[in-house]
Every structure is written in structure tokens, then in C-alpha cells.
Short mmCIF file of N, CA and C in Angstrom, two decimals:
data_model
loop_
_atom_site.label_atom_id
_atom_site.label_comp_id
_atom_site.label_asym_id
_atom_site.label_seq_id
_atom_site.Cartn_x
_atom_site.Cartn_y
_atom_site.Cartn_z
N UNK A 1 0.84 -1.17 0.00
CA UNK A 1 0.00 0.00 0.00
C UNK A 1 0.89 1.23 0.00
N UNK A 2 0.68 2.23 -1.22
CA UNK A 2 1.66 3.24 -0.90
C UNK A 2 1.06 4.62 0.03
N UNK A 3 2.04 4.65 0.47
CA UNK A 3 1.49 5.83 1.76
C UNK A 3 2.42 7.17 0.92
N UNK A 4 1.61 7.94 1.65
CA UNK A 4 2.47 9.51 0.84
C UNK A 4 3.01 9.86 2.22
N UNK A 5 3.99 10.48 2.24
CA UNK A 5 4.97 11.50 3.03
C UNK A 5 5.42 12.52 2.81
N UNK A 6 5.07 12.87 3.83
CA UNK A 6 5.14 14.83 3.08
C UNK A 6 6.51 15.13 4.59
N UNK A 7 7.10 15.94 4.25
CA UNK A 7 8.06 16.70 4.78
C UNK A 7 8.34 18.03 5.02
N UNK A 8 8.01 18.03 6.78
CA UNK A 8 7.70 19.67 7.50
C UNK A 8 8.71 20.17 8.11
N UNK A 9 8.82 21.30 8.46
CA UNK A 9 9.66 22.47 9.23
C UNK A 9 9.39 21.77 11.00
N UNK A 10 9.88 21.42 12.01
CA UNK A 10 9.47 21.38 13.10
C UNK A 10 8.32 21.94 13.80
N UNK A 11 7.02 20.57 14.34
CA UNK A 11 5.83 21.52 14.26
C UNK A 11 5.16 22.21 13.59
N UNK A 12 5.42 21.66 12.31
CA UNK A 12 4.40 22.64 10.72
C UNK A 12 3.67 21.04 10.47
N UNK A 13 2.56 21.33 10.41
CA UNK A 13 1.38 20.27 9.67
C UNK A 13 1.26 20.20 7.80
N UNK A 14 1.01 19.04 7.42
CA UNK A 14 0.10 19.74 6.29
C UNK A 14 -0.65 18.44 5.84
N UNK A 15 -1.34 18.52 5.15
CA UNK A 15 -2.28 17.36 4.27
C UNK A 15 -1.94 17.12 2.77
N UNK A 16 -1.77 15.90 2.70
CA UNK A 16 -1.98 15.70 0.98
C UNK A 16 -3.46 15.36 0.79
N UNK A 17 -3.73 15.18 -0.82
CA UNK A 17 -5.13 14.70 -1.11
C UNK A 17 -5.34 13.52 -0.54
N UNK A 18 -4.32 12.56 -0.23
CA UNK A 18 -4.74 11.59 0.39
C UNK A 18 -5.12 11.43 1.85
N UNK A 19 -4.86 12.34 2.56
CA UNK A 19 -5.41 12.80 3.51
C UNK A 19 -4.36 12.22 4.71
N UNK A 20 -2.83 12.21 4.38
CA UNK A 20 -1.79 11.89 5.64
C UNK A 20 -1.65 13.63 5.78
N UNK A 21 -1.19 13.50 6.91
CA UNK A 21 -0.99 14.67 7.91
C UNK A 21 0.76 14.29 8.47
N UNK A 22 1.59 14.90 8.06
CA UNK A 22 3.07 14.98 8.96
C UNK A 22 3.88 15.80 9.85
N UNK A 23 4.42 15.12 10.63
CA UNK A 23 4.95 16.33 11.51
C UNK A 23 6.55 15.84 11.72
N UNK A 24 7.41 16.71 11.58
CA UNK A 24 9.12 16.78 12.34
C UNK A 24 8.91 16.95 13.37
N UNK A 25 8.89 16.47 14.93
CA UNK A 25 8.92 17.18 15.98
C UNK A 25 10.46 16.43 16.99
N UNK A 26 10.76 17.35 17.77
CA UNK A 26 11.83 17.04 18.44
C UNK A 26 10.85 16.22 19.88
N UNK A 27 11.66 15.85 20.48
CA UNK A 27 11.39 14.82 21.22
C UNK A 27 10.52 15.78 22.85
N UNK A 28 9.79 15.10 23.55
CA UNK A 28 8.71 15.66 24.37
C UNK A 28 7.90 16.53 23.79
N UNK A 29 7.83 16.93 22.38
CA UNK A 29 7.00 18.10 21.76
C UNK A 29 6.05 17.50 21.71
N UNK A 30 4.52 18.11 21.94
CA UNK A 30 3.13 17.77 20.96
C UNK A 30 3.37 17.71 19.41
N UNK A 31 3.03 16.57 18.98
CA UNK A 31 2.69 16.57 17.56
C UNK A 31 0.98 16.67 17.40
N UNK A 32 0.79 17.49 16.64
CA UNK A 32 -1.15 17.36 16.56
C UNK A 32 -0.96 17.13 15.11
N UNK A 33 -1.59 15.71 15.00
CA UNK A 33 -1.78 15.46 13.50
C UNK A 33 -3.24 14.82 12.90
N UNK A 34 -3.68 15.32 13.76
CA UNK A 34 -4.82 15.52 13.06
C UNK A 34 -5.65 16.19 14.03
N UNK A 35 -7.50 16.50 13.59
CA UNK A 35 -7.94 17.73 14.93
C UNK A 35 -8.25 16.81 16.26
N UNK A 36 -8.32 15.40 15.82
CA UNK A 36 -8.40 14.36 17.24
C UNK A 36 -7.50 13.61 17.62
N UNK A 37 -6.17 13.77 16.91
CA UNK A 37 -5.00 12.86 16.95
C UNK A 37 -3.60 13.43 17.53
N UNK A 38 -3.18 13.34 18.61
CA UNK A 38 -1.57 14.18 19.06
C UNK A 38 -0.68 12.90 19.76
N UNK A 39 0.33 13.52 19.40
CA UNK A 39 1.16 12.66 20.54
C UNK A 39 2.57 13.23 20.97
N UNK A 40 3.21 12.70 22.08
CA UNK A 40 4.44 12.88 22.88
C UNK A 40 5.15 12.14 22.62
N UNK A 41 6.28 12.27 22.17
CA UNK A 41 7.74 10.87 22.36
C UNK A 41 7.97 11.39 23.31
N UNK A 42 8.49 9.77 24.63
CA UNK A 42 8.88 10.69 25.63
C UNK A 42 10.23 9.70 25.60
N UNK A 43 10.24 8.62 24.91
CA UNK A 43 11.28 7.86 25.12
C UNK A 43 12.01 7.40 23.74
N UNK A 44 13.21 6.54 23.94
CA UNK A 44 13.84 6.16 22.91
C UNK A 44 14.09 4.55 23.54
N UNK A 45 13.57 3.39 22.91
CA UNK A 45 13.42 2.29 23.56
C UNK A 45 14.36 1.16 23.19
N UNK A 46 14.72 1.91 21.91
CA UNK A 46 15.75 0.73 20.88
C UNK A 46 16.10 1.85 19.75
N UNK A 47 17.28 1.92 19.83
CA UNK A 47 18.06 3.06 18.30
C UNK A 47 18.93 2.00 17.69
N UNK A 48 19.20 0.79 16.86
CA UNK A 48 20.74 0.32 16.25
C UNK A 48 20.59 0.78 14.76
N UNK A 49 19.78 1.76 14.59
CA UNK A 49 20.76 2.30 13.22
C UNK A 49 22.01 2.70 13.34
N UNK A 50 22.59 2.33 11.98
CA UNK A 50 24.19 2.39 12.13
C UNK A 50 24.26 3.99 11.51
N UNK A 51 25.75 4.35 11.49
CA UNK A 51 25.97 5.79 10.86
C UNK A 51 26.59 5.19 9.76
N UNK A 52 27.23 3.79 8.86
CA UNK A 52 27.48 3.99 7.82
C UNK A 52 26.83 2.35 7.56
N UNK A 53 25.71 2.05 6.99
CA UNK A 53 25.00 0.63 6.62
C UNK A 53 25.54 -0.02 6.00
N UNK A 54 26.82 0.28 5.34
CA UNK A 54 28.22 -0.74 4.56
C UNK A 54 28.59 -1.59 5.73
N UNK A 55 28.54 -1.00 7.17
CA UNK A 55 29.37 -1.24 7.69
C UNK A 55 28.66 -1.91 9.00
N UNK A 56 27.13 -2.02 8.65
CA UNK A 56 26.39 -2.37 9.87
C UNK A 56 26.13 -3.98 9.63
N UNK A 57 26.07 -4.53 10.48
CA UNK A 57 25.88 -6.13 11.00
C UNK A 57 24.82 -6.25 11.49
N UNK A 58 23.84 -5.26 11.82
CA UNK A 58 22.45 -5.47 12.73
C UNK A 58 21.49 -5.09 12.20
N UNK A 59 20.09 -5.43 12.54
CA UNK A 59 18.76 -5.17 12.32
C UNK A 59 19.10 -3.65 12.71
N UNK A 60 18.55 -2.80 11.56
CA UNK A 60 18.37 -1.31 11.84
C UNK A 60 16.88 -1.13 12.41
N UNK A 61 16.93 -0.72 13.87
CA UNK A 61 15.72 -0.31 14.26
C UNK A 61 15.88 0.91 15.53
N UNK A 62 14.26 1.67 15.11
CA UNK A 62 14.03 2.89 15.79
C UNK A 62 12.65 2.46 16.62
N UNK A 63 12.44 2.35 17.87
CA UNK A 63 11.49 1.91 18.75
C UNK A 63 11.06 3.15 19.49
N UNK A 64 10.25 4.06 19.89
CA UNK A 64 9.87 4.91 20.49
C UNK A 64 8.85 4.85 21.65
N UNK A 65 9.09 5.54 22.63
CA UNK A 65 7.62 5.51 23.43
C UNK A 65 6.88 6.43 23.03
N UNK A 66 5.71 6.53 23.05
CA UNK A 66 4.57 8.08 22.99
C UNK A 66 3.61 7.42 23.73
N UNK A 67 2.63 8.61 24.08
CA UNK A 67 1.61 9.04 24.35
C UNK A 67 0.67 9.77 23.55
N UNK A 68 -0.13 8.84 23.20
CA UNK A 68 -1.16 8.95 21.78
C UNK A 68 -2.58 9.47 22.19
N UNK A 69 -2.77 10.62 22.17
CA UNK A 69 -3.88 11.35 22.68
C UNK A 69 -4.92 11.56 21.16
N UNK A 70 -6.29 10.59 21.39
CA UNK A 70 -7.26 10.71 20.60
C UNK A 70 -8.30 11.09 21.02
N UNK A 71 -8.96 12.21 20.93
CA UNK A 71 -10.28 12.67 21.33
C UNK A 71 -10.29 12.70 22.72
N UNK A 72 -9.34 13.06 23.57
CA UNK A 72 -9.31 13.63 25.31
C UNK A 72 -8.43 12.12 25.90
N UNK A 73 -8.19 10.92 24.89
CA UNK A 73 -8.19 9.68 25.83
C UNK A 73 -6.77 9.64 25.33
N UNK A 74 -6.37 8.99 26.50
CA UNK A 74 -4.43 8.62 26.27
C UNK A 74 -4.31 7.60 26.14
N UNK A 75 -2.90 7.14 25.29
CA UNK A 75 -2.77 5.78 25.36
C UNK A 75 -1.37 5.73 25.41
N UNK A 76 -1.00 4.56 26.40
CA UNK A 76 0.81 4.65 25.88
C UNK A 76 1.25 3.17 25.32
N UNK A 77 2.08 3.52 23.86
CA UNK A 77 2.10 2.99 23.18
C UNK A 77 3.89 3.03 22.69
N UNK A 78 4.42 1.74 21.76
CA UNK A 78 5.57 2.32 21.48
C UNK A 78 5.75 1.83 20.03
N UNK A 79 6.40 2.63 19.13
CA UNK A 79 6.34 2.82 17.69
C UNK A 79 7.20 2.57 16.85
N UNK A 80 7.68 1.43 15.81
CA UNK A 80 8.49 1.04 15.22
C UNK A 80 8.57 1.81 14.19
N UNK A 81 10.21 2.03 13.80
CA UNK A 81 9.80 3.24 12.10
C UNK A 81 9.48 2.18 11.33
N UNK A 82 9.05 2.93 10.43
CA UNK A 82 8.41 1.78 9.67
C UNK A 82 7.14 0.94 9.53
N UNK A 83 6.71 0.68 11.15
CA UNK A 83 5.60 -0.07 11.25
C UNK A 83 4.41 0.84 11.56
N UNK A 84 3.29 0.47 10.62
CA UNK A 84 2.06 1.87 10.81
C UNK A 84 1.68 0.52 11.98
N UNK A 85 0.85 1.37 13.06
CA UNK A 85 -0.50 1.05 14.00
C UNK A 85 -1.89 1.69 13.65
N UNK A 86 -2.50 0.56 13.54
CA UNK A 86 -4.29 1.05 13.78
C UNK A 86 -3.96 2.63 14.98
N UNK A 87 -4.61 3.75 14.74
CA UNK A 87 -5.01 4.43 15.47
C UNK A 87 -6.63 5.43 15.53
N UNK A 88 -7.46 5.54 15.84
CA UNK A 88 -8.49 6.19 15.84
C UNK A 88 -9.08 5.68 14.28
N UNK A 89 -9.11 6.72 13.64
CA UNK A 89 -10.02 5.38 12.02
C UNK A 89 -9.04 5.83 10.83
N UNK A 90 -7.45 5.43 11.41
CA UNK A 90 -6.50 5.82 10.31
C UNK A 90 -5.15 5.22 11.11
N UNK A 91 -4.22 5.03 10.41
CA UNK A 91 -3.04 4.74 10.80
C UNK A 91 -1.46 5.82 11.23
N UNK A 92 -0.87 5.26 12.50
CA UNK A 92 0.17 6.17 12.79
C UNK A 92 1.46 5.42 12.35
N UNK A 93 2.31 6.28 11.66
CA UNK A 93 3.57 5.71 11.90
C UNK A 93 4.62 6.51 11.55
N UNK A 94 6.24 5.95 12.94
CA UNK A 94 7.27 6.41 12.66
C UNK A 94 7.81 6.14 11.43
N UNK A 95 7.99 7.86 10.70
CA UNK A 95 8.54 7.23 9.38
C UNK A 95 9.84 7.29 9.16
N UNK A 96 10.43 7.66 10.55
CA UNK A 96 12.23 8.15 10.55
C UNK A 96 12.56 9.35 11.51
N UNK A 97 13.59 9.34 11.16
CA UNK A 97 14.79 10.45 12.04
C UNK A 97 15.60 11.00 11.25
N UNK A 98 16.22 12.24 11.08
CA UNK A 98 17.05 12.53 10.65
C UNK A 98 18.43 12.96 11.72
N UNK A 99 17.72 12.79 13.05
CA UNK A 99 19.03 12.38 14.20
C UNK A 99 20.10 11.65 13.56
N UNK A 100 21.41 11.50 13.38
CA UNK A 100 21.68 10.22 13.05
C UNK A 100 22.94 9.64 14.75
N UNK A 101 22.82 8.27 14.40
CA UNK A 101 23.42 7.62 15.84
C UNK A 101 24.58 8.59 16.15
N UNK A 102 25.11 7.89 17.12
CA UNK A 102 26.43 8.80 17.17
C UNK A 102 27.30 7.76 17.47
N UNK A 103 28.80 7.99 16.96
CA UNK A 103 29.35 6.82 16.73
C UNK A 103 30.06 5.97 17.99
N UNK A 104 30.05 7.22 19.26
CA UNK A 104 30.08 6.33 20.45
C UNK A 104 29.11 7.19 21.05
N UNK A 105 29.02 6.15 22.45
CA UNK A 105 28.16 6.76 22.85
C UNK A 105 26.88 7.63 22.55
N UNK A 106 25.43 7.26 24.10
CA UNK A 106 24.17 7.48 23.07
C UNK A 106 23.78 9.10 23.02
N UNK A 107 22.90 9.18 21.80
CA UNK A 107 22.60 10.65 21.50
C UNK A 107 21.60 10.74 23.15
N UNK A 108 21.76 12.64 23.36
CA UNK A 108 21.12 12.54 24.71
C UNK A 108 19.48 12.94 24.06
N UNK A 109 18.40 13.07 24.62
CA UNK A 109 17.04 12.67 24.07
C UNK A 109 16.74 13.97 23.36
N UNK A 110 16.84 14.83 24.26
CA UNK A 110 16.72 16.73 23.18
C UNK A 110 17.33 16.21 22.12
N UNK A 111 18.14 16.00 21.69
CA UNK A 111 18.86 16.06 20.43
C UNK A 111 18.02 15.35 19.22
N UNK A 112 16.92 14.51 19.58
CA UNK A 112 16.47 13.63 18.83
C UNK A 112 15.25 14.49 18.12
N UNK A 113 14.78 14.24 17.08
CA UNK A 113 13.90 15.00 16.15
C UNK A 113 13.20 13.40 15.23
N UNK A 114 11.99 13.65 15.42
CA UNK A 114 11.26 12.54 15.29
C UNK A 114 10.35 12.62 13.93
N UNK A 115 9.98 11.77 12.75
CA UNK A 115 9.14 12.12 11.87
C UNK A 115 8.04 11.32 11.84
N UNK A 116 6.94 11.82 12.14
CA UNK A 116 5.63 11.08 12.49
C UNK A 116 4.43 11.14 11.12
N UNK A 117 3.97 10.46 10.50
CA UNK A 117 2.62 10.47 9.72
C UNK A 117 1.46 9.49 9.50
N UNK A 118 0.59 10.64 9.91
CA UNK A 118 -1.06 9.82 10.60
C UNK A 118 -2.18 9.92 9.25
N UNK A 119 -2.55 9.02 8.55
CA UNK A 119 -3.32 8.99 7.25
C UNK A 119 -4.53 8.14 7.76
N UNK A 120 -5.14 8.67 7.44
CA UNK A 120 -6.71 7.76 6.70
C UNK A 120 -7.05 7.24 5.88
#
């Protein structure tokens, strides 16, 4: 199924005709992506993307915590890039980072900038 992705300024919304909604947000920010749909990263649960994939040996994965606020109700949930979730009557998913790892030691959580998109 192809999904569209659109690409924002930190905290800028927008819609395609297909009706996904995206947001850049840095980490603890509200994302509102849609008028009943927001959420919080508050965590980073699993990062092994590598900084050069020639050179990586591991499953590249980005695991997140949030707090998925639909119509007043919370939910805490945690978000694979890549993998959409059922949410309200449309799907959420991490579609990436442009953080990239750091080659020792871990990035500290401010530093992280998150790309989220919620379609119907």
C-alpha cells in the first residue's frame, strides 16, 4: 500500500489529497496530526541504526515511546519506524529520524527529532 509522506519544518502540519498529515517534531513536543490525533515521544526504547549501513551487522531499528492522545483519551504505546498502528479510524507511523546515531556513545534525548505520519 503506498502511503504519501510529506516533509515539515518542526511543528508545521500539512495534508496531501490523500489525507496523511506529517509532523518533524523534536522529542517531548506535541505533535497534533490531526484535529483528534496528538502525541508525545517521551522515550527512545531501541536506536541500532548504524551511521554507515556498509558497515552495519544489525537489524536497523528505531522503537519509540509516545503518548497517543485521541479525542481527550491517552494511550501509551511504542512505535516502530516503519511499522504503521491502527489508530483512531486511520493509521500512525514512525517514518524516521534525521538524528543520526552517534558513533560512540548514546545521543542525549533533546537532540532527537522525530518524523511522524497519521493517514486515513
Amino acid at each position: 500500500m503506498h502511503k504519501p509522506i510529506l516533509a515539515f519544518a518542526a511543528l508545521t502540519l500539512g495534508a496531501s489529497s490523500a489525507g496523511a498529515e506529517s509532523a518533524s517534531v523534536p522529542m517531548f513536543a506535541r505533535a497534533q496530526l490531526s484535529d483528534d490525533v496528538s502525541l508525545v515521544t517521551y522515550g527512545i526504547m531501541r536506536d541500532t541504526r548504524c551511521n554507515d549501513p556498509k558497515l552495519c551487522f544489525q537489524d536497523e531499528r528505531l522503537v519509540v515511546g509516545v503518548v497517543v492522545t485521541v479525542d481527550g483519551q491517552r494511550r501509551d504505546m511504542m512505535l516502530e519506524m516503519g511499522v504503521p498502528v491502527p489508530v483512531a479510524d486511520g493509521w500512525l507511523e514512525l517514518t524516521g529520524s534525521p538524528t543520526q546515531p552517534r558513533l560512540s556513545g548514546a545521543t542525549p534525548l533533546p537532540e532527537y527529532q522525530l518524523d511522524y505520519s497519521f493517514y486515513r
